[in-house]
Each structure stands twice: as structure tokens, then as C-alpha cells.
Short mmCIF file of C-alpha atoms in Angstrom, two decimals:
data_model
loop_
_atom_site.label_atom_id
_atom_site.label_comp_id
_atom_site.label_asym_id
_atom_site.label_seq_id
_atom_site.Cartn_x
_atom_site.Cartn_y
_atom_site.Cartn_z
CA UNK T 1 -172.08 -27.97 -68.95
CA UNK T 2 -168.93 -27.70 -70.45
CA UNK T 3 -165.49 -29.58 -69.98
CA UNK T 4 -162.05 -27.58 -69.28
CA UNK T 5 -159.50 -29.96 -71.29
CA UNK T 6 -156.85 -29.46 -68.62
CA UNK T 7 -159.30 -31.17 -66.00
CA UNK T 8 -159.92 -34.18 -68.31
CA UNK T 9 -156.36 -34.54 -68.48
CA UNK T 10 -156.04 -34.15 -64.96
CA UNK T 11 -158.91 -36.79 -64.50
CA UNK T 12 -157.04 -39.62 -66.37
CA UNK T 13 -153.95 -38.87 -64.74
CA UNK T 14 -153.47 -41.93 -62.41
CA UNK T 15 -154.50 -44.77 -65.93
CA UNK T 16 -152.51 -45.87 -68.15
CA UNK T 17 -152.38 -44.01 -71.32
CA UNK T 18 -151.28 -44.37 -74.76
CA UNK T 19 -150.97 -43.17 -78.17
CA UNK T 20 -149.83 -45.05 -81.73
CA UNK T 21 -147.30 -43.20 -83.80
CA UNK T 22 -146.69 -43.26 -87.29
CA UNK T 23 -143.23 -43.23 -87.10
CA UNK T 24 -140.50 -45.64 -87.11
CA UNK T 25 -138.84 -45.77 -83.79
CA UNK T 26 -135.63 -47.06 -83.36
CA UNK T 27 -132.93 -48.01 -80.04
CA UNK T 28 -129.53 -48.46 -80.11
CA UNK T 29 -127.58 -49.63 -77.53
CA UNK T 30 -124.06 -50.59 -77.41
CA UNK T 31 -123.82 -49.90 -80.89
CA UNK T 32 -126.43 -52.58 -81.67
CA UNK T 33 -130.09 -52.05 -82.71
CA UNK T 34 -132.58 -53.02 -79.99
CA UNK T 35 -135.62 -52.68 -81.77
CA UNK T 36 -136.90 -51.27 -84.75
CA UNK T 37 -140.46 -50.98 -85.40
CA UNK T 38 -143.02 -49.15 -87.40
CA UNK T 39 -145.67 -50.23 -84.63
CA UNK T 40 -144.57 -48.69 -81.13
CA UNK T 41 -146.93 -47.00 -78.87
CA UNK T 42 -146.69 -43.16 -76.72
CA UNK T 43 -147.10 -44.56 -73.68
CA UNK T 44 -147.84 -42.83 -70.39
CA UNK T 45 -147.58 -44.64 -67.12
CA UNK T 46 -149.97 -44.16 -64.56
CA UNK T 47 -149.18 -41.18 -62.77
CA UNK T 48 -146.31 -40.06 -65.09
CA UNK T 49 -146.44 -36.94 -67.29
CA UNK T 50 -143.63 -37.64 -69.40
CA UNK T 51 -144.26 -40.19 -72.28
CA UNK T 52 -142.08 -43.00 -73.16
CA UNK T 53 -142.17 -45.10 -76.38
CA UNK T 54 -143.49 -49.39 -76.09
CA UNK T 55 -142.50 -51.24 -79.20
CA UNK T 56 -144.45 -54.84 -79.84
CA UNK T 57 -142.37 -57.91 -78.29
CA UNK T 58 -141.93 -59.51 -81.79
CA UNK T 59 -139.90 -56.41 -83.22
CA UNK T 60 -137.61 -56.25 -79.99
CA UNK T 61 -133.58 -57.92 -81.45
CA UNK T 62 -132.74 -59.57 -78.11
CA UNK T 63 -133.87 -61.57 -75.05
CA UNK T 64 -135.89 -60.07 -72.31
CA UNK T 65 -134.94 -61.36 -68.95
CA UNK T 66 -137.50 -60.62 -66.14
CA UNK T 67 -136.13 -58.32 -63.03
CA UNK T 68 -137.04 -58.73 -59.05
CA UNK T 69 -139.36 -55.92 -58.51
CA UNK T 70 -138.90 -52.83 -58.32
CA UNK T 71 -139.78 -50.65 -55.24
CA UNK T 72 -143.04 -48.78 -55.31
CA UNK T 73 -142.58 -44.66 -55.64
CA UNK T 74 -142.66 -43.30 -51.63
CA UNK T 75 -145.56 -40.04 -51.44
CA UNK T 76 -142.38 -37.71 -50.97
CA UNK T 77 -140.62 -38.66 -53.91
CA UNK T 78 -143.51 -39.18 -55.65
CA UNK T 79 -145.72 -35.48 -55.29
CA UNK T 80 -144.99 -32.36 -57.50
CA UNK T 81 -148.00 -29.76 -58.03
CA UNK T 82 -148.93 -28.76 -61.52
CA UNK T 83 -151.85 -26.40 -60.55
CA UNK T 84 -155.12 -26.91 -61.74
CA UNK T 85 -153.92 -30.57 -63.21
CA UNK T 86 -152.51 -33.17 -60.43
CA UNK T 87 -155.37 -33.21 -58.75
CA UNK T 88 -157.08 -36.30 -58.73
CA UNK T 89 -153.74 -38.28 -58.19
CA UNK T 90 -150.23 -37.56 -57.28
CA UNK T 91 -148.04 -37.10 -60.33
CA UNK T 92 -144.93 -38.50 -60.17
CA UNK T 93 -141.90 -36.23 -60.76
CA UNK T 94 -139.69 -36.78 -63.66
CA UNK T 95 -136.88 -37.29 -61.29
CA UNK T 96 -138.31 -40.49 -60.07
CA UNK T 97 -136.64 -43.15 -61.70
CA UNK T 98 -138.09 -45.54 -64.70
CA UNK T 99 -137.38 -48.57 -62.68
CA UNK T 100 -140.60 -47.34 -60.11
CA UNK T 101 -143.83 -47.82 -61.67
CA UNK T 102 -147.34 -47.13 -60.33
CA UNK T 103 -148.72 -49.69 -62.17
CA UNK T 104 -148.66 -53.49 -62.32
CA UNK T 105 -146.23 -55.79 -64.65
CA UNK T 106 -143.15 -57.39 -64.98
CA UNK T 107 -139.69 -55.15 -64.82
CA UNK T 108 -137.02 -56.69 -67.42
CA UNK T 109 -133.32 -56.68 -68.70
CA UNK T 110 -132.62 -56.82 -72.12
CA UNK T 111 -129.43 -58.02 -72.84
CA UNK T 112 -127.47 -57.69 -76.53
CA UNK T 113 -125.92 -60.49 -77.91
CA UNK T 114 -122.25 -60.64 -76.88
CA UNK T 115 -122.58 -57.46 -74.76
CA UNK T 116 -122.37 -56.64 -70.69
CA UNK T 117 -124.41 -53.70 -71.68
CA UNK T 118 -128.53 -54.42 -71.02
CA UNK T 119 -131.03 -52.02 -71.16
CA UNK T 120 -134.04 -51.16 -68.91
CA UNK T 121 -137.85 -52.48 -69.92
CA UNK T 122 -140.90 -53.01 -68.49
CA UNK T 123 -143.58 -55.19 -69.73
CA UNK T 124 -146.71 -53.80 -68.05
CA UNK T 125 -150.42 -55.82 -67.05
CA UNK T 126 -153.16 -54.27 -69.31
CA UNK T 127 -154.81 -55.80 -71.40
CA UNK T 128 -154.32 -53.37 -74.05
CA UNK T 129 -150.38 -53.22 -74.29
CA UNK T 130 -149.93 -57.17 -73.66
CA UNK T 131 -147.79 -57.66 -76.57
CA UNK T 132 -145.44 -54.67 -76.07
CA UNK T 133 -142.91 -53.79 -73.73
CA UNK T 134 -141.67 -50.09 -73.05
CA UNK T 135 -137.81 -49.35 -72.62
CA UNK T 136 -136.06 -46.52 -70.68
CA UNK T 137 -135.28 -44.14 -72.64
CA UNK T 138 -131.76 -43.10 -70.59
CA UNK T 139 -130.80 -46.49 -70.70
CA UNK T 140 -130.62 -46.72 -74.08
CA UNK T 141 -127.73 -44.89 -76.32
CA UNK T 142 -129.71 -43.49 -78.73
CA UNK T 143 -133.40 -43.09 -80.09
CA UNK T 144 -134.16 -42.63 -83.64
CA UNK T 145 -137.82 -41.13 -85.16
CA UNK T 146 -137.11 -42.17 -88.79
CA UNK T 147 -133.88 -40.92 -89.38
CA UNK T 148 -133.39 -38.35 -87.05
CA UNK T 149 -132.09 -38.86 -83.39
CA UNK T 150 -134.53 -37.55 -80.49
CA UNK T 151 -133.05 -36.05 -76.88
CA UNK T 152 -134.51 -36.48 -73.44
CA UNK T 153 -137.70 -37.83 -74.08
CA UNK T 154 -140.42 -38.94 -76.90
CA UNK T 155 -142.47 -35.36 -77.51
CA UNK T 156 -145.53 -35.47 -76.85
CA UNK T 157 -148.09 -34.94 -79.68
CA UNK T 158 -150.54 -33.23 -77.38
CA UNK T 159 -147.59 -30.59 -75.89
CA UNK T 160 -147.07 -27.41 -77.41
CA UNK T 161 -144.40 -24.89 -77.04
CA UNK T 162 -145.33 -21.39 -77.97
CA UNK T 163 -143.40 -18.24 -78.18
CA UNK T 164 -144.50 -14.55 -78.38
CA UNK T 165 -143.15 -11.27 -78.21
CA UNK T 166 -144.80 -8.59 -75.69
CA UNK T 167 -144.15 -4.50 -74.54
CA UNK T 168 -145.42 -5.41 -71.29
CA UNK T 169 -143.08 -3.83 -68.65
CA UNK T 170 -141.63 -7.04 -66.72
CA UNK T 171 -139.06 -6.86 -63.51
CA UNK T 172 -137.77 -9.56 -61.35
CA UNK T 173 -136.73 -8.81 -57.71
CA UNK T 174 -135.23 -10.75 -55.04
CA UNK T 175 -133.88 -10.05 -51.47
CA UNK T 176 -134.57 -6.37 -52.63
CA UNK T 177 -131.99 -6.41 -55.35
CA UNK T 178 -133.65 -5.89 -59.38
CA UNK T 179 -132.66 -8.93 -61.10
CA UNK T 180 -133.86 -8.30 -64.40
CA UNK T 181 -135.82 -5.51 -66.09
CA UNK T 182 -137.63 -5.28 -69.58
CA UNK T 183 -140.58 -3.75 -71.87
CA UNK T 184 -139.16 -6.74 -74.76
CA UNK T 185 -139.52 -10.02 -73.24
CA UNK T 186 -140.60 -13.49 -74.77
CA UNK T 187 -142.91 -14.78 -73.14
CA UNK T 188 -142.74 -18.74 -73.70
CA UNK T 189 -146.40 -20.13 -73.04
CA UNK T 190 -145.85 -24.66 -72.88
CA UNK T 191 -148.68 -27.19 -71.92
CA UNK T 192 -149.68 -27.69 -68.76
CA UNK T 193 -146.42 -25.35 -67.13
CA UNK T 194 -146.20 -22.03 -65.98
CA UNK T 195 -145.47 -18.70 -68.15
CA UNK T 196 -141.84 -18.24 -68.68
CA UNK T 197 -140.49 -14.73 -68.86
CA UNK T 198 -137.25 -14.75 -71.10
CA UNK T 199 -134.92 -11.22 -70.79
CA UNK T 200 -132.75 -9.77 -73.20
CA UNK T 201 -128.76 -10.54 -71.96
CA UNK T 202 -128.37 -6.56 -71.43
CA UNK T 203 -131.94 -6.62 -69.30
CA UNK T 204 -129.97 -8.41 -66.52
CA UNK T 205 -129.16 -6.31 -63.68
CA UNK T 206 -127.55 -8.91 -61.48
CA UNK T 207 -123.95 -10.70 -62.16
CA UNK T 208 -124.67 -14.48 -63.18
CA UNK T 209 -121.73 -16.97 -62.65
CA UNK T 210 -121.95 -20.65 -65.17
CA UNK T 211 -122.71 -23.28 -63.39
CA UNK T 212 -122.10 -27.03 -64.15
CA UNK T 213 -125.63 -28.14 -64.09
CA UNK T 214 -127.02 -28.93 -67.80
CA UNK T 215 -130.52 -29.95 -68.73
CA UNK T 216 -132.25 -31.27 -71.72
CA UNK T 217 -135.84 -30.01 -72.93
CA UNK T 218 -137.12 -32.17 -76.13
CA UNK T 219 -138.43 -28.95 -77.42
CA UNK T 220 -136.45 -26.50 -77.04
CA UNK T 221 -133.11 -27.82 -76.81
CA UNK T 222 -129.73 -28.16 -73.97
CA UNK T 223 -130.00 -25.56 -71.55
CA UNK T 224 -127.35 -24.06 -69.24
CA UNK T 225 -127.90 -23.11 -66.03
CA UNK T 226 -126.60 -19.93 -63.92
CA UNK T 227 -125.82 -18.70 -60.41
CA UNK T 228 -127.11 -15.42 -59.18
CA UNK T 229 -124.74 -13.80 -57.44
CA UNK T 230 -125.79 -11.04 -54.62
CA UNK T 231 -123.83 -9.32 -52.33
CA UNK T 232 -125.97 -11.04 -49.35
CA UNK T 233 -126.17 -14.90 -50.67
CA UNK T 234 -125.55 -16.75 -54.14
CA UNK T 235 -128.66 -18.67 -55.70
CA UNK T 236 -127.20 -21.78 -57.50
CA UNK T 237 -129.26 -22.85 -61.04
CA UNK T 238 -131.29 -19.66 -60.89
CA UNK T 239 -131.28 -18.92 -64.55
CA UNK T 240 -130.87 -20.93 -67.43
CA UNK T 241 -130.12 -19.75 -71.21
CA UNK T 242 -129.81 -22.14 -74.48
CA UNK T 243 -126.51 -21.50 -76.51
CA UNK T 244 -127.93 -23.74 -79.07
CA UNK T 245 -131.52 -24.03 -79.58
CA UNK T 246 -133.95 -26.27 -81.75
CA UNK T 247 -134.53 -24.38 -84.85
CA UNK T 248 -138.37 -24.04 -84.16
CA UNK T 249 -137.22 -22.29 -80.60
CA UNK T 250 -134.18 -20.04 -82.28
CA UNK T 251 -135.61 -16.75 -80.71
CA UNK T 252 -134.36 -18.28 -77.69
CA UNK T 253 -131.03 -17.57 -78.58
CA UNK T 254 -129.29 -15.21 -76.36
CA UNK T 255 -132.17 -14.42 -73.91
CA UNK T 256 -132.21 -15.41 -70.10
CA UNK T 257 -134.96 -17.26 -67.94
CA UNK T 258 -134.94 -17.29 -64.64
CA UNK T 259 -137.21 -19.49 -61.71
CA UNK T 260 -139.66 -16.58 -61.34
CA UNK T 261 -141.48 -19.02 -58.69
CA UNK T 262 -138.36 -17.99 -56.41
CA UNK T 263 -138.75 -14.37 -56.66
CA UNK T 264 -140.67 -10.99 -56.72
CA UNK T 265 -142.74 -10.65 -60.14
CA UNK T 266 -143.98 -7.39 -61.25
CA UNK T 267 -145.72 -7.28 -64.74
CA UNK T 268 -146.84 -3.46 -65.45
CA UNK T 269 -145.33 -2.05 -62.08
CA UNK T 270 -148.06 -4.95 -60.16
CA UNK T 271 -146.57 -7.21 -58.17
CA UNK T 272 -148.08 -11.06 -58.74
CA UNK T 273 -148.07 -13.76 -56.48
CA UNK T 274 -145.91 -16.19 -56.49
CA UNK T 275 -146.88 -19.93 -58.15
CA UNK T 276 -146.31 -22.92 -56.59
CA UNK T 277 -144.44 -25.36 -59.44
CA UNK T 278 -142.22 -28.33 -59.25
CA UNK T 279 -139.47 -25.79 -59.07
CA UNK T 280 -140.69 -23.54 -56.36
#
């Protein structure tokens, strides 16, 4: 019988996982250098689906000071649904802190020489990753693959982010208003997340107001977010664009996305259900 890959994922979600990287990695935190290593691990904590990097002990520039504990992840805080992959364990959401971790070890400080600035580690109980400790990666000023600084998070070498250009007739309706309508989308098809429907700026029906929220994707780039503003009720951080794209996502450029969970999807004049996501 054969094996869908997204269920063995989904199988191994609540272990510890990890993955060694060719590259160097590097920290920097108050204008020091953490670590530097050509040795550091991918590392995926139990229950996490967002990687983080663990360099070995010996190639860390400071002294590690061991933490109290930190509380355990409540179930509230702790559920989001990825469909047909979190199902075997709980997954905890990427807005649950690095300080909570599902599994055991010791939480640490590490403190710079002559600085009041320390950054966040963990050193965690396997048998596997004794020597190594991982760091948090937004407690840290800056990471550095080889030469070239990374944003957000570590990407994942297993993650891909794929784009492709359709004629299929896509519309986007809410409270009985057409936000968006198109027969040019790109459609943006990523690992283990819903399909993304990306509009053309003139395909937007609606008026869209900036909002102050930002975010940060590792692979695509810093997104924007929008308000949609109807004449019954505005919907904060309902769209987001990218001004400034990675150059492997730069037909992004321009086009608007919006939380299609939220609304009315029609694709060819049928109207689809709507998916349950983190975002719903």
C-alpha cells in the first residue's frame, strides 16, 4: 500500500526533528558574534512547524546561563488546523512564543561579554542534539547563511514555494459585495498551506485602506497588509501585497492576496467551500 508524504509528515509531527546544513550559520547580537559554525542543525521542535537553527555548544562565543522553566503551551494557544497534516498531534502556532517548548530540556540566557543584551536558547534532552543548543531566532539581531543575512525564519529545505499563471475565471465575494474579479491570476501553490489566489491591482473591485500591520515570509519577502472597506463594515488585514519581493517571487510584484478562507470563492462561476486554516 502506498504512503501519502503529507501523512508521514503529519505522523512525525509531535518528535523532535532535525536536519544538518551545509552552510555556515552565523548570530549577531548586540553587534557581537554569538556563534559561528559550519556544524548547526534544522531543527524542529516537537509540535512546531517552523524550523529553527542549533549550533554545537563548543562553537557558541559566550556563557550560557540556565533559565527557570518555562510554562508549558495551554491547548488554546497551542491548536491551529493544517488539514490533512496536524492530525496526530496539535501543532503549535507560530505565534506561540520560543520560550514554550513541548519537549524536555533546559531553557538558557546567553549573555555577551560586556553587554545587558542576552539572547534566548534552549538546550533540549535527546540524545541526539546533546551537544547543541538552539537560539531564538527574534532574539537575536541578525542571522547570516554564509554571507547573506536571512529574515523571519531558517527556510526549510523540504518547503517549496511555487508560482503559476492560470485563465481560470476567479471572483471573491463577501457580505454580497465582489471583492475581486479575474481570468489572470497567480495562483501561488506552498507546502503544506492552502492555494493562494493573487489579483491584478485593477481586478480589485473593493476600496482597500493601508494598514499598519507588516509581516515577514522567508520566501517571499515583507508583506503589507490592507483593510477592506464596505459600505456595511471594514475588515482589518484582509489583503496583503509585497512592494518588494524576493527575486525568485518578483511576479508578486503589484498583485493582491486576500484571506479567501473569510469569503465567498467562485473558480469558473462554482462556488467552493470555504477551508478551515490558521487564518480562518
Amino acid at each position: 500500500m502506498g504512503v501519502r508524504i503529507r501523512d508521514l509528515l503529519g505522523r512525525h509531527l509531535g518528535e523532535l526533528r532535525y536536519e544538518p546544513t551545509a552552510k555556515r550559520i552565523r548570530g549577531m547580537l548586540d553587534g557581537q558574534t554569538l556563534f559561528d559554525s559550519r556544524k548547526a542543525l534544522l531543527v524542529w521542535e516537537p509540535r512546531r512547524v517552523l524550523p529553527t537553527y542549533a549550533v554545537p555548544v563548543a562553537d557558541v562565543a559566550c556563557e550560557l546561563v540556565p533559565e527557570a522553566a518555562a510554562p508549558a503551551a495551554s491547548r488554546t494557544e497551542a491548536v491551529v488546523e493544517l488539514p490533512d497534516v496536524a492530525t496526530s498531534a496539535p501543532v503549535l502556532s507560530p505565534a506561540v512564543p520560543f520560550r514554550i517548548h513541548a519537549g524536555a530540556g533546559v531553557a538558557l540566557k546567553a549573555w555577551m561579554p560586556g553587554s545587558s543584551v542576552a539572547a534566548e536558547a534552549f538546550r533540549p534532552d535527546d540524545a541526539d542534539l546533546r551537544d547543541y543548543v538552539l537560539f531564538s531566532f527574534d532574539s537575536l539581531d541578525a542571522w547570516l547563511e554564509e554571507d547573506e543575512e536571512i529574515i523571519g525564519h531558517p527556510r526549510d529545505p523540504y518547503w517549496r514555494v511555487d508560482r503559476r499563471r492560470s485563465s481560470q475565471e476567479v471572483e471573491l465575494r463577501l457580505d454580497g459585495h465582489t471583492l475581486a474579479s479575474t481570468n489572470r491570476p497567480l495562483l501561488v501553490f506552498e507546502t503544506m498551506l492552502p492555494v493562494r489566489y493573487y489579483f491584478p491591482a485593477d481586478a480589485v473591485r473593493v476600496p482597500l485602506v493601508p494598514s499598519d500591520t507588516r509581516s515577514i515570509c522567508p520566501y517571499k519577502g515583507r508583506a503589507r497588509y490592507w483593510n477592506v472597506e464596505l459600505p456595511e463594515q471594514t475588515y482589518p488585514d484582509f489583503a496583503w501585497t509585497y512592494a518588494e519581493p524576493f527575486i525568485e517571487t518578483a511576479d508578486l510584484h503589484g498583485l493582491v492576496c486576500f484571506f479567501e478562507e473569510r469569503a465567498d470563492l467562485l473558480l469558473d462561476g462554482v462556488p467552493q467551500p470555504r477551508r478551515r486554516t490558521p487564518w480562518s
